[in-house]
Amino acid sequence: MSNFTESAKNVLASVGGVLTSGFGWVGGICRLLWDATIRGARRPFGIHDIFYHMVSLGVRSLPLATVMSLFVGMVLTWQFGEALIGFGAKNAIGYASSLALVRELVPVILALTVGAKMATGMTAELGSMKVSEQIDAIASLGADPIKKLIWPRLVAATWSLPILAVWGNVLALASGAVIADVVFDVPADYFYETYVDELWPSDYLSGLGKSVVFGLLVGLIGCYQGLTTKYGTEAVGISTTNTVVATSVSILSMDFILTTIFLPVS
Amino acid sequence: MAAVIELQGVGKSFGDHTVYQDMHLAVEEGETLTVIGGSGQGKSVCMKMMIGLLFADEGEVRFRGAEVSELDHEGLRALRQKVAMVFQGGALFDSMNIRDNVGYALIEHTSMADEAITARAWECLDMVGLGQDRGLLERMPVSLSGGMRKRVAIARSIALQPEIILYDEPTTGLDPSNIRRIGSMILKLQKELGVTSVVVTHDMPTAFRVSNRIAMLYERHFPFVDTPEGFKHTEVPEVRNFIQGRVRDGA
């Protein structure tokens, strides 16, 4: 009996520890968002830094976003095509693919791949600056690290991911049309018409809205993990690994929340 | 002499680890105060509290009478224009060239033109003995030796003509000639710019050479504060053991 009690206590203590650190982590992320909004959104807005990071985070992620979007468009169209052939409805392939790609797969796949790349890059860079005391040096020179380092990265990530999602939607549509035409003998122009016909503006907006939130999340997690890196080069590696996990879990959790919000609307 | 920085009854802990307990220390105007003590005891923490990078859990840290923990964002910004810090590894910004590193505070706090910032950066580099090669301004920190990085860090700290410079282990990892050079630089800046200096170091020859007073951190406070001569001739066993590098029995 006492062993059972002891085990139960240990389990509860472990669960409590995980919950406490989880809430602490979420609280830290919220605090960082608050600080960045209050201290960053003031003149000068750091437009040059924001554009620098948009190039660094967004433009340099174009090849990855291109490859991911092409393949997700092809794979999903092929899967739907196979399923629809069984019902003798292969001509509906455009209708079936469009909603899943625009509302769900393109934003989520890009956030999971390109977003994780952005977040880990931020964590590694800020983590290295933290362990080499460069962040303290910025503060000691009278500048604000939140304004100088966090604000431009957050804004850049928040803008870059939806722009990449727009590009990804175009490519997913194009690659889906190729599969429809070549594999299922559904003309590409018919695929295009049915694809676009199925979509309402709210579908585009829900996809883009998700990308904006995912971008913000990616920026927040990447920066927070970097700023909370402990001392030593090993700590940078640990933070970066944790960022991948945190980004993936947060994006999928947030996707569920956003889907419950957006679905009734669209 | 008046105290420019005062730490009164300071307590500071990180989790279960208590770094300071009822600690008192005063830095007087125009002096060079050297802080010595064992590794990992919290000497750098003391400096970071002086410049508001860390805050005391208990007690007061005052700069010219103003409580540092009560300063708002603008107050801290003003404090950091008067108090500069040279970090242990230099902490130069990897993504910026030497000109932008040295001129960082000028870009941040003044409306000086680019040419004027370049001229001032060059002047500061010249003061720390790096004025021979004009091409240095365009070089990146990664291309510099350890000694040069520390001197560039000192040049960066004096760009805004601060009243106080905090040196965090400025001689660590340097060869004897560079250690001597950094020591000379601390003396030169005190003499030419009239700055008050606080130096954290393990290097006793440097401590004896540059200091007006030495404070030894021992058991979470500063029980021993004296002149270099006083330290050299002390009969206090803890101090003698430390400066002569002796290990206590059983330690």
Short mmCIF file of C-alpha atoms in Angstrom, two decimals:
data_model
loop_
_atom_site.label_atom_id
_atom_site.label_comp_id
_atom_site.label_asym_id
_atom_site.label_seq_id
_atom_site.Cartn_x
_atom_site.Cartn_y
_atom_site.Cartn_z
CA MET A 1 0.00 0.00 0.00
CA SER A 2 2.76 2.39 0.96
CA ASN A 3 4.59 1.54 -2.28
CA PHE A 4 1.45 2.37 -4.22
CA THR A 5 1.09 5.66 -2.37
CA GLU A 6 4.74 6.48 -3.01
CA SER A 7 4.40 5.69 -6.71
CA ALA A 8 1.22 7.74 -6.98
CA LYS A 9 2.99 10.64 -5.29
CA ASN A 10 5.90 10.38 -7.73
CA VAL A 11 3.57 10.27 -10.72
CA LEU A 12 1.65 13.28 -9.44
CA ALA A 13 4.91 15.12 -8.73
CA SER A 14 6.14 14.39 -12.28
CA VAL A 15 2.86 15.51 -13.82
CA GLY A 16 2.91 18.60 -11.63
CA GLY A 17 6.48 19.36 -12.67
CA VAL A 18 5.65 19.01 -16.37
CA LEU A 19 2.54 21.18 -16.00
CA THR A 20 4.43 23.83 -14.03
CA SER A 21 7.24 24.04 -16.57
CA GLY A 22 4.70 24.00 -19.42
CA PHE A 23 2.72 26.88 -17.94
CA GLY A 24 5.98 28.70 -17.20
CA TRP A 25 7.03 28.28 -20.83
CA VAL A 26 3.68 29.54 -22.16
CA GLY A 27 3.84 32.43 -19.71
CA GLY A 28 7.34 33.29 -20.92
CA ILE A 29 6.18 33.27 -24.55
CA CYS A 30 3.22 35.54 -23.69
CA ARG A 31 5.52 37.88 -21.75
CA LEU A 32 7.90 38.07 -24.71
CA LEU A 33 5.00 38.91 -27.05
CA TRP A 34 3.85 41.63 -24.67
CA ASP A 35 7.35 43.12 -24.29
CA ALA A 36 8.01 43.02 -28.04
CA THR A 37 4.68 44.70 -28.79
CA ILE A 38 5.08 47.41 -26.17
CA ARG A 39 8.79 48.11 -26.73
CA GLY A 40 9.08 47.27 -30.42
CA ALA A 41 6.09 49.05 -31.90
CA ARG A 42 7.58 52.50 -31.30
CA ARG A 43 9.57 54.83 -33.50
CA PRO A 44 12.02 54.09 -35.00
CA PHE A 45 10.28 50.92 -36.21
CA GLY A 46 13.51 49.32 -37.41
CA ILE A 47 12.24 48.94 -40.99
CA HIS A 48 15.75 48.22 -42.28
CA ASP A 49 16.22 45.39 -39.74
CA ILE A 50 12.76 43.98 -40.51
CA PHE A 51 13.53 43.85 -44.25
CA TYR A 52 16.94 42.33 -43.54
CA HIS A 53 15.29 39.52 -41.58
CA MET A 54 12.52 39.09 -44.16
CA VAL A 55 15.22 38.45 -46.74
CA SER A 56 17.17 36.25 -44.37
CA LEU A 57 14.13 34.25 -43.16
CA GLY A 58 11.77 34.45 -46.11
CA VAL A 59 13.63 34.83 -49.39
CA ARG A 60 16.25 32.28 -48.38
CA SER A 61 13.45 29.83 -47.54
CA LEU A 62 11.98 30.06 -51.06
CA PRO A 63 13.70 26.91 -52.40
CA LEU A 64 12.44 24.82 -49.46
CA ALA A 65 8.94 26.32 -49.68
CA THR A 66 8.90 25.64 -53.44
CA VAL A 67 9.88 21.99 -53.10
CA MET A 68 7.46 21.34 -50.22
CA SER A 69 4.52 23.00 -52.01
CA LEU A 70 5.12 21.19 -55.30
CA PHE A 71 5.23 17.82 -53.60
CA VAL A 72 2.30 18.38 -51.25
CA GLY A 73 0.17 19.49 -54.25
CA MET A 74 1.15 16.41 -56.26
CA VAL A 75 0.76 13.89 -53.44
CA LEU A 76 -2.60 15.16 -52.23
CA THR A 77 -4.05 15.38 -55.75
CA TRP A 78 -2.87 11.84 -56.49
CA GLN A 79 -4.41 10.49 -53.26
CA PHE A 80 -7.74 12.21 -53.88
CA GLY A 81 -7.67 11.08 -57.53
CA GLU A 82 -7.23 7.45 -56.50
CA ALA A 83 -10.11 7.69 -54.03
CA LEU A 84 -12.45 9.47 -56.47
CA ILE A 85 -11.83 7.01 -59.30
CA GLY A 86 -13.46 4.35 -57.08
CA PHE A 87 -16.65 6.45 -57.05
CA GLY A 88 -16.42 7.29 -60.75
CA ALA A 89 -15.95 10.92 -59.78
CA LYS A 90 -12.42 11.67 -60.90
CA ASN A 91 -13.58 14.94 -62.49
CA ALA A 92 -14.24 16.25 -58.98
CA ILE A 93 -10.54 16.05 -58.21
CA GLY A 94 -10.13 19.85 -58.29
CA TYR A 95 -13.05 20.39 -55.90
CA ALA A 96 -11.69 17.82 -53.48
CA SER A 97 -8.08 19.03 -53.49
CA SER A 98 -8.61 22.77 -53.25
CA LEU A 99 -10.08 23.07 -49.76
CA ALA A 100 -7.61 20.68 -48.18
CA LEU A 101 -4.62 22.39 -49.79
CA VAL A 102 -5.56 26.02 -49.35
CA ARG A 103 -7.14 25.84 -45.92
CA GLU A 104 -4.96 23.22 -44.35
CA LEU A 105 -2.02 21.50 -45.95
CA VAL A 106 -0.06 24.34 -47.54
CA PRO A 107 -0.10 26.58 -44.43
CA VAL A 108 0.61 23.71 -42.05
CA ILE A 109 3.29 21.93 -44.10
CA LEU A 110 5.10 25.22 -44.73
CA ALA A 111 4.88 26.15 -41.05
CA LEU A 112 6.24 22.76 -40.02
CA THR A 113 9.16 22.82 -42.45
CA VAL A 114 10.01 26.41 -43.34
CA GLY A 115 8.77 27.65 -39.96
CA ALA A 116 10.90 25.15 -38.08
CA LYS A 117 13.89 26.21 -40.18
CA MET A 118 13.24 29.87 -39.32
CA ALA A 119 12.73 29.15 -35.62
CA THR A 120 15.84 27.02 -35.22
CA GLY A 121 17.89 29.64 -37.07
CA MET A 122 16.67 32.31 -34.65
CA THR A 123 17.32 30.10 -31.61
CA ALA A 124 20.84 29.22 -32.74
CA GLU A 125 21.71 32.84 -33.52
CA LEU A 126 20.24 34.35 -30.36
CA GLY A 127 21.49 31.45 -28.23
CA SER A 128 25.04 31.99 -29.48
CA MET A 129 24.70 35.71 -28.77
CA LYS A 130 23.44 34.89 -25.28
CA VAL A 131 26.30 32.56 -24.36
CA SER A 132 28.91 34.98 -25.74
CA GLU A 133 27.28 37.83 -23.72
CA GLN A 134 26.49 39.83 -26.86
CA ILE A 135 22.90 40.33 -25.69
CA ASP A 136 24.14 41.69 -22.36
CA ALA A 137 26.56 43.87 -24.33
CA ILE A 138 23.70 45.39 -26.33
CA ALA A 139 21.86 46.18 -23.10
CA SER A 140 25.00 47.54 -21.44
CA LEU A 141 25.44 49.96 -24.36
CA GLY A 142 22.02 51.39 -23.56
CA ALA A 143 20.14 49.70 -26.40
CA ASP A 144 17.10 47.47 -25.90
CA PRO A 145 17.70 43.84 -26.97
CA ILE A 146 13.95 43.26 -27.33
CA LYS A 147 13.67 46.20 -29.71
CA LYS A 148 16.91 45.45 -31.55
CA LEU A 149 16.79 41.65 -31.77
CA ILE A 150 13.31 40.33 -31.10
CA TRP A 151 10.95 42.86 -32.68
CA PRO A 152 12.41 42.70 -36.23
CA ARG A 153 12.52 38.90 -36.19
CA LEU A 154 8.92 38.62 -34.96
CA VAL A 155 7.60 41.01 -37.60
CA ALA A 156 9.68 39.38 -40.33
CA ALA A 157 8.51 35.86 -39.43
CA THR A 158 4.88 36.99 -39.15
CA TRP A 159 5.00 38.50 -42.66
CA SER A 160 7.26 35.96 -44.35
CA LEU A 161 5.23 32.82 -43.69
CA PRO A 162 1.94 34.09 -45.23
CA ILE A 163 3.82 35.43 -48.27
CA LEU A 164 5.44 32.03 -48.69
CA ALA A 165 2.02 30.43 -48.24
CA VAL A 166 0.64 32.49 -51.15
CA TRP A 167 3.54 31.28 -53.28
CA GLY A 168 2.98 27.73 -51.99
CA ASN A 169 -0.73 27.82 -52.93
CA VAL A 170 0.11 28.76 -56.51
CA LEU A 171 2.66 25.95 -56.79
CA ALA A 172 0.42 23.36 -55.13
CA LEU A 173 -2.34 24.25 -57.60
CA ALA A 174 0.08 23.99 -60.54
CA SER A 175 1.58 20.69 -59.44
CA GLY A 176 -1.88 19.28 -58.70
CA ALA A 177 -3.02 20.28 -62.20
CA VAL A 178 -0.06 18.43 -63.70
CA ILE A 179 -0.93 15.24 -61.77
CA ALA A 180 -4.64 15.55 -62.67
CA ASP A 181 -3.79 15.91 -66.34
CA VAL A 182 -0.97 13.37 -66.65
CA VAL A 183 -2.12 10.66 -64.23
CA PHE A 184 -5.93 10.92 -64.23
CA ASP A 185 -6.53 12.42 -67.66
CA VAL A 186 -8.45 15.35 -66.19
CA PRO A 187 -7.52 18.44 -68.28
CA ALA A 188 -5.39 20.95 -66.37
CA ASP A 189 -7.67 23.88 -67.28
CA TYR A 190 -10.72 21.96 -66.00
CA PHE A 191 -8.81 21.11 -62.83
CA TYR A 192 -7.99 24.80 -62.42
CA GLU A 193 -11.61 25.90 -62.95
CA THR A 194 -13.04 23.40 -60.46
CA TYR A 195 -10.23 24.12 -58.00
CA VAL A 196 -10.90 27.86 -58.01
CA ASP A 197 -14.68 27.44 -58.20
CA GLU A 198 -14.74 25.54 -54.92
CA LEU A 199 -12.90 28.24 -53.01
CA TRP A 200 -14.47 31.25 -51.33
CA PRO A 201 -12.48 34.30 -50.26
CA SER A 202 -12.93 33.14 -46.67
CA ASP A 203 -11.04 29.93 -47.52
CA TYR A 204 -8.04 31.92 -48.72
CA LEU A 205 -8.31 34.18 -45.69
CA SER A 206 -8.46 31.30 -43.24
CA GLY A 207 -5.34 29.78 -44.84
CA LEU A 208 -3.53 33.10 -44.75
CA GLY A 209 -4.77 33.83 -41.23
CA LYS A 210 -3.31 30.53 -40.10
CA SER A 211 0.02 31.39 -41.75
CA VAL A 212 0.12 34.75 -39.97
CA VAL A 213 -0.48 33.08 -36.59
CA PHE A 214 2.01 30.30 -37.38
CA GLY A 215 4.60 32.92 -38.41
CA LEU A 216 4.14 34.79 -35.16
CA LEU A 217 4.36 31.52 -33.22
CA VAL A 218 7.53 30.52 -35.07
CA GLY A 219 9.13 33.90 -34.31
CA LEU A 220 8.11 33.82 -30.65
CA ILE A 221 9.31 30.27 -30.03
CA GLY A 222 12.57 30.78 -31.94
CA CYS A 223 13.37 33.99 -30.06
CA TYR A 224 12.24 32.76 -26.65
CA GLN A 225 14.28 29.58 -26.87
CA GLY A 226 17.31 31.62 -27.93
CA LEU A 227 16.93 34.14 -25.12
CA THR A 228 16.48 31.43 -22.49
CA THR A 229 19.51 29.44 -23.60
CA LYS A 230 21.67 28.51 -20.62
CA TYR A 231 25.40 28.99 -20.66
CA GLY A 232 27.76 26.87 -22.75
CA THR A 233 27.83 25.83 -26.40
CA GLU A 234 26.06 22.57 -25.58
CA ALA A 235 23.11 24.61 -24.36
CA VAL A 236 22.70 26.15 -27.82
CA GLY A 237 22.29 22.66 -29.29
CA ILE A 238 19.76 21.69 -26.62
CA SER A 239 17.76 24.89 -27.17
CA THR A 240 17.73 24.37 -30.93
CA THR A 241 16.50 20.78 -30.58
CA ASN A 242 13.79 21.89 -28.15
CA THR A 243 12.75 24.56 -30.64
CA VAL A 244 12.00 21.95 -33.32
CA VAL A 245 9.80 20.00 -30.91
CA ALA A 246 8.09 23.08 -29.48
CA THR A 247 7.45 24.56 -32.93
CA SER A 248 5.93 21.34 -34.30
CA VAL A 249 3.68 20.71 -31.30
CA SER A 250 2.61 24.36 -31.05
CA ILE A 251 1.79 24.64 -34.76
CA LEU A 252 -0.36 21.52 -34.80
CA SER A 253 -2.12 22.49 -31.56
CA MET A 254 -2.73 26.00 -32.84
CA ASP A 255 -3.94 24.57 -36.15
CA PHE A 256 -6.63 22.64 -34.33
CA ILE A 257 -7.70 25.74 -32.41
CA LEU A 258 -7.76 27.87 -35.56
CA THR A 259 -9.65 25.21 -37.50
CA THR A 260 -12.38 25.20 -34.88
CA ILE A 261 -12.55 28.97 -35.19
CA PHE A 262 -12.38 29.26 -38.99
CA LEU A 263 -14.40 26.23 -40.11
CA PRO A 264 -17.85 27.48 -39.08
CA VAL A 265 -17.07 30.80 -40.80
CA SER A 266 -16.11 29.28 -44.12
CA MET B 1 35.87 60.77 -1.63
CA ALA B 2 32.19 60.35 -2.53
CA ALA B 3 30.85 56.94 -3.48
CA VAL B 4 29.52 56.80 -7.04
CA ILE B 5 28.24 53.25 -6.71
CA GLU B 6 27.07 51.78 -3.42
CA LEU B 7 25.87 48.28 -2.69
CA GLN B 8 24.18 48.06 0.69
CA GLY B 9 22.94 44.89 2.34
CA VAL B 10 22.71 43.17 -1.03
CA GLY B 11 21.40 39.61 -1.31
CA LYS B 12 21.29 37.70 -4.56
CA SER B 13 20.43 34.07 -5.26
CA PHE B 14 20.01 31.92 -8.35
CA GLY B 15 17.61 29.17 -7.36
CA ASP B 16 19.07 27.46 -4.31
CA HIS B 17 22.50 28.97 -4.86
CA THR B 18 23.08 32.10 -2.79
CA VAL B 19 25.71 34.35 -4.33
CA TYR B 20 25.47 37.36 -2.01
CA GLN B 21 24.18 37.81 1.50
CA ASP B 22 24.21 41.15 3.29
CA MET B 23 26.96 42.39 0.97
CA HIS B 24 28.28 45.96 1.21
CA LEU B 25 30.66 47.65 -1.22
CA ALA B 26 31.29 51.24 -2.30
CA VAL B 27 33.09 52.48 -5.39
CA GLU B 28 34.57 55.92 -4.93
CA GLU B 29 34.85 58.68 -7.50
CA GLY B 30 37.97 58.45 -9.66
CA GLU B 31 39.39 55.31 -8.10
CA THR B 32 40.21 51.92 -9.59
CA LEU B 33 38.67 49.24 -7.40
CA THR B 34 39.64 45.67 -8.14
CA VAL B 35 37.39 42.80 -7.15
CA ILE B 36 39.12 39.47 -6.55
CA GLY B 37 37.80 36.12 -5.39
CA GLY B 38 37.46 32.50 -6.37
CA SER B 39 35.96 31.37 -9.65
CA GLY B 40 32.18 31.09 -9.76
CA GLN B 41 31.66 33.12 -6.57
CA GLY B 42 29.76 35.93 -8.30
CA LYS B 43 32.22 38.69 -9.14
CA SER B 44 30.63 39.25 -12.55
CA VAL B 45 27.19 39.21 -10.92
CA CYS B 46 28.32 42.14 -8.78
CA MET B 47 29.23 44.11 -11.92
CA LYS B 48 26.00 43.22 -13.68
CA MET B 49 24.06 44.53 -10.68
CA MET B 50 26.00 47.80 -10.87
CA ILE B 51 24.88 48.37 -14.48
CA GLY B 52 21.35 47.02 -14.03
CA LEU B 53 21.75 43.84 -16.07
CA LEU B 54 20.83 41.90 -12.93
CA PHE B 55 18.92 43.11 -9.89
CA ALA B 56 19.48 42.38 -6.22
CA ASP B 57 16.90 40.26 -4.40
CA GLU B 58 17.54 42.22 -1.20
CA GLY B 59 19.28 45.46 -0.29
CA GLU B 60 20.12 48.41 -2.50
CA VAL B 61 22.41 49.11 -5.43
CA ARG B 62 22.78 52.85 -5.89
CA PHE B 63 24.39 54.87 -8.67
CA ARG B 64 24.97 58.45 -7.52
CA GLY B 65 22.23 57.96 -4.95
CA ALA B 66 19.64 56.57 -7.36
CA GLU B 67 18.40 53.02 -6.70
CA VAL B 68 19.20 51.09 -9.89
CA SER B 69 16.30 48.63 -9.56
CA GLU B 70 13.83 51.53 -9.46
CA LEU B 71 15.03 53.05 -12.73
CA ASP B 72 12.63 52.79 -15.63
CA HIS B 73 13.69 51.94 -19.17
CA GLU B 74 14.86 55.50 -19.89
CA GLY B 75 16.63 55.70 -16.54
CA LEU B 76 18.57 52.51 -17.27
CA ARG B 77 19.40 53.82 -20.73
CA ALA B 78 20.81 56.99 -19.16
CA LEU B 79 22.73 54.96 -16.55
CA ARG B 80 24.34 52.82 -19.26
CA GLN B 81 25.57 55.91 -21.08
CA LYS B 82 27.52 56.81 -17.93
CA VAL B 83 28.58 53.31 -16.90
CA ALA B 84 30.23 51.11 -19.54
CA MET B 85 31.11 47.44 -19.26
CA VAL B 86 33.87 45.45 -20.91
CA PHE B 87 32.84 41.80 -21.04
CA GLN B 88 35.09 38.84 -20.37
CA GLY B 89 35.27 37.57 -23.95
CA GLY B 90 34.90 41.04 -25.45
CA ALA B 91 31.31 40.29 -26.55
CA LEU B 92 31.89 42.01 -29.88
CA PHE B 93 28.95 41.76 -32.27
CA ASP B 94 29.87 39.05 -34.77
CA SER B 95 27.66 40.42 -37.52
CA MET B 96 29.18 43.92 -37.45
CA ASN B 97 32.57 45.22 -38.50
CA ILE B 98 34.89 46.91 -36.00
CA ARG B 99 33.73 50.40 -36.95
CA ASP B 100 30.10 49.53 -36.20
CA ASN B 101 31.07 47.69 -33.02
CA VAL B 102 33.00 50.64 -31.63
CA GLY B 103 30.43 53.16 -32.88
CA TYR B 104 27.39 51.17 -31.68
CA ALA B 105 26.62 53.40 -28.70
CA LEU B 106 27.14 56.52 -30.82
CA ILE B 107 24.65 55.25 -33.43
CA GLU B 108 22.22 54.38 -30.64
CA HIS B 109 22.45 57.54 -28.54
CA THR B 110 23.60 60.39 -30.77
CA SER B 111 22.66 61.92 -34.10
CA MET B 112 26.29 62.03 -35.26
CA ALA B 113 26.92 61.74 -39.00
CA ASP B 114 28.52 58.57 -40.36
CA GLU B 115 31.84 60.34 -40.94
CA ALA B 116 31.90 61.65 -37.37
CA ILE B 117 31.13 58.18 -36.00
CA THR B 118 33.94 56.70 -38.08
CA ALA B 119 36.32 59.41 -36.83
CA ARG B 120 35.32 58.81 -33.21
CA ALA B 121 35.65 55.04 -33.61
CA TRP B 122 39.12 55.56 -35.02
CA GLU B 123 40.02 57.90 -32.15
CA CYS B 124 38.90 55.28 -29.58
CA LEU B 125 40.85 52.53 -31.33
CA ASP B 126 43.89 54.79 -31.33
CA MET B 127 43.52 55.29 -27.57
CA VAL B 128 43.73 51.55 -27.00
CA GLY B 129 46.79 51.22 -29.22
CA LEU B 130 45.07 49.96 -32.36
CA GLY B 131 45.56 53.10 -34.41
CA GLN B 132 48.21 51.80 -36.80
CA ASP B 133 46.00 50.03 -39.35
CA ARG B 134 43.09 52.00 -40.77
CA GLY B 135 41.83 48.83 -42.45
CA LEU B 136 40.92 47.52 -38.99
CA LEU B 137 37.68 49.50 -39.12
CA GLU B 138 36.35 47.28 -41.89
CA ARG B 139 37.50 43.97 -40.42
CA MET B 140 35.12 41.56 -38.68
CA PRO B 141 35.65 40.52 -35.04
CA VAL B 142 36.29 36.90 -35.99
CA SER B 143 39.52 37.93 -37.74
CA LEU B 144 41.03 39.47 -34.58
CA SER B 145 43.25 37.87 -31.94
CA GLY B 146 42.04 37.56 -28.33
CA GLY B 147 44.10 40.55 -27.21
CA MET B 148 42.84 42.73 -30.06
CA ARG B 149 39.25 41.75 -29.37
CA LYS B 150 39.62 42.86 -25.74
CA ARG B 151 41.15 46.15 -26.81
CA VAL B 152 38.36 46.74 -29.35
CA ALA B 153 35.88 45.99 -26.54
CA ILE B 154 37.58 48.64 -24.40
CA ALA B 155 37.48 51.08 -27.34
CA ARG B 156 33.74 50.39 -27.67
CA SER B 157 33.24 51.08 -23.97
CA ILE B 158 34.89 54.51 -24.10
CA ALA B 159 33.15 55.77 -27.26
CA LEU B 160 30.50 57.64 -25.26
CA GLN B 161 33.05 58.93 -22.72
CA PRO B 162 31.55 57.13 -19.71
CA GLU B 163 32.18 58.13 -16.10
CA ILE B 164 32.72 54.54 -14.98
CA ILE B 165 34.12 51.50 -16.76
CA LEU B 166 33.51 48.00 -15.44
CA TYR B 167 36.12 45.48 -16.64
CA ASP B 168 35.08 41.84 -16.33
CA GLU B 169 38.27 39.77 -16.27
CA PRO B 170 39.99 41.87 -18.94
CA THR B 171 43.22 39.83 -18.85
CA THR B 172 41.80 36.29 -18.84
CA GLY B 173 43.22 34.10 -21.60
CA LEU B 174 45.89 36.59 -22.69
CA ASP B 175 49.65 36.18 -22.92
CA PRO B 176 51.87 38.12 -20.45
CA SER B 177 52.63 40.98 -22.86
CA ASN B 178 48.92 41.49 -23.61
CA ILE B 179 48.11 41.29 -19.90
CA ARG B 180 50.61 44.08 -19.29
CA ARG B 181 49.23 46.08 -22.20
CA ILE B 182 45.64 45.84 -20.88
CA GLY B 183 46.86 46.87 -17.42
CA SER B 184 48.60 49.91 -18.92
CA MET B 185 45.44 50.77 -20.81
CA ILE B 186 43.33 50.73 -17.65
CA LEU B 187 45.83 53.08 -15.99
CA LYS B 188 45.97 55.30 -19.08
CA LEU B 189 42.18 55.64 -19.31
CA GLN B 190 41.95 56.47 -15.64
CA LYS B 191 44.67 59.12 -16.03
CA GLU B 192 43.61 60.63 -19.36
CA LEU B 193 39.81 60.34 -19.13
CA GLY B 194 39.50 60.48 -15.35
CA VAL B 195 37.17 57.48 -15.33
CA THR B 196 36.32 55.46 -12.27
CA SER B 197 37.13 51.81 -12.87
CA VAL B 198 35.98 48.54 -11.36
CA VAL B 199 38.11 45.59 -12.42
CA VAL B 200 37.29 41.94 -11.82
CA THR B 201 40.41 39.83 -12.17
CA HIS B 202 42.23 36.74 -10.95
CA ASP B 203 45.55 38.15 -12.02
CA MET B 204 47.17 39.49 -8.85
CA PRO B 205 50.06 41.40 -10.53
CA THR B 206 47.47 43.33 -12.57
CA ALA B 207 45.35 43.88 -9.46
CA PHE B 208 48.34 45.29 -7.53
CA ARG B 209 49.41 47.42 -10.48
CA VAL B 210 46.15 49.12 -11.46
CA SER B 211 44.20 49.36 -8.19
CA ASN B 212 43.71 52.07 -5.65
CA ARG B 213 41.77 49.57 -3.55
CA ILE B 214 41.15 45.84 -3.70
CA ALA B 215 38.02 44.06 -2.45
CA MET B 216 38.08 40.33 -1.90
CA LEU B 217 34.86 38.35 -2.26
CA TYR B 218 34.69 35.68 0.42
CA GLU B 219 31.68 33.76 1.67
CA ARG B 220 29.08 35.85 -0.18
CA HIS B 221 30.31 39.30 0.82
CA PHE B 222 33.40 41.54 0.84
CA PRO B 223 34.97 41.24 4.31
CA PHE B 224 38.39 42.36 3.07
CA VAL B 225 38.73 45.76 1.38
CA ASP B 226 42.12 47.45 1.49
CA THR B 227 44.84 49.14 -0.56
CA PRO B 228 47.20 46.99 -2.67
CA GLU B 229 49.92 47.56 -0.07
CA GLY B 230 47.56 46.45 2.67
CA PHE B 231 46.78 43.28 0.74
CA LYS B 232 50.45 42.55 0.09
CA HIS B 233 51.29 42.74 3.79
CA THR B 234 48.09 41.29 5.21
CA GLU B 235 48.19 38.76 8.02
CA VAL B 236 44.64 37.57 7.31
CA PRO B 237 45.06 33.88 6.41
CA GLU B 238 42.14 33.76 3.92
CA VAL B 239 43.54 36.70 1.97
CA ARG B 240 47.13 35.46 2.06
CA ASN B 241 46.09 32.01 0.94
CA PHE B 242 44.14 33.45 -1.97
CA ILE B 243 46.74 35.89 -3.29
CA GLN B 244 49.57 33.39 -2.88
CA GLY B 245 47.50 30.66 -4.52
CA ARG B 246 47.65 28.34 -1.52
CA VAL B 247 45.10 25.61 -1.06
CA ARG B 248 43.65 25.25 2.42
CA ASP B 249 44.13 21.93 4.17
CA GLY B 250 41.29 19.65 3.31
CA ALA B 251 40.08 21.91 0.52
#
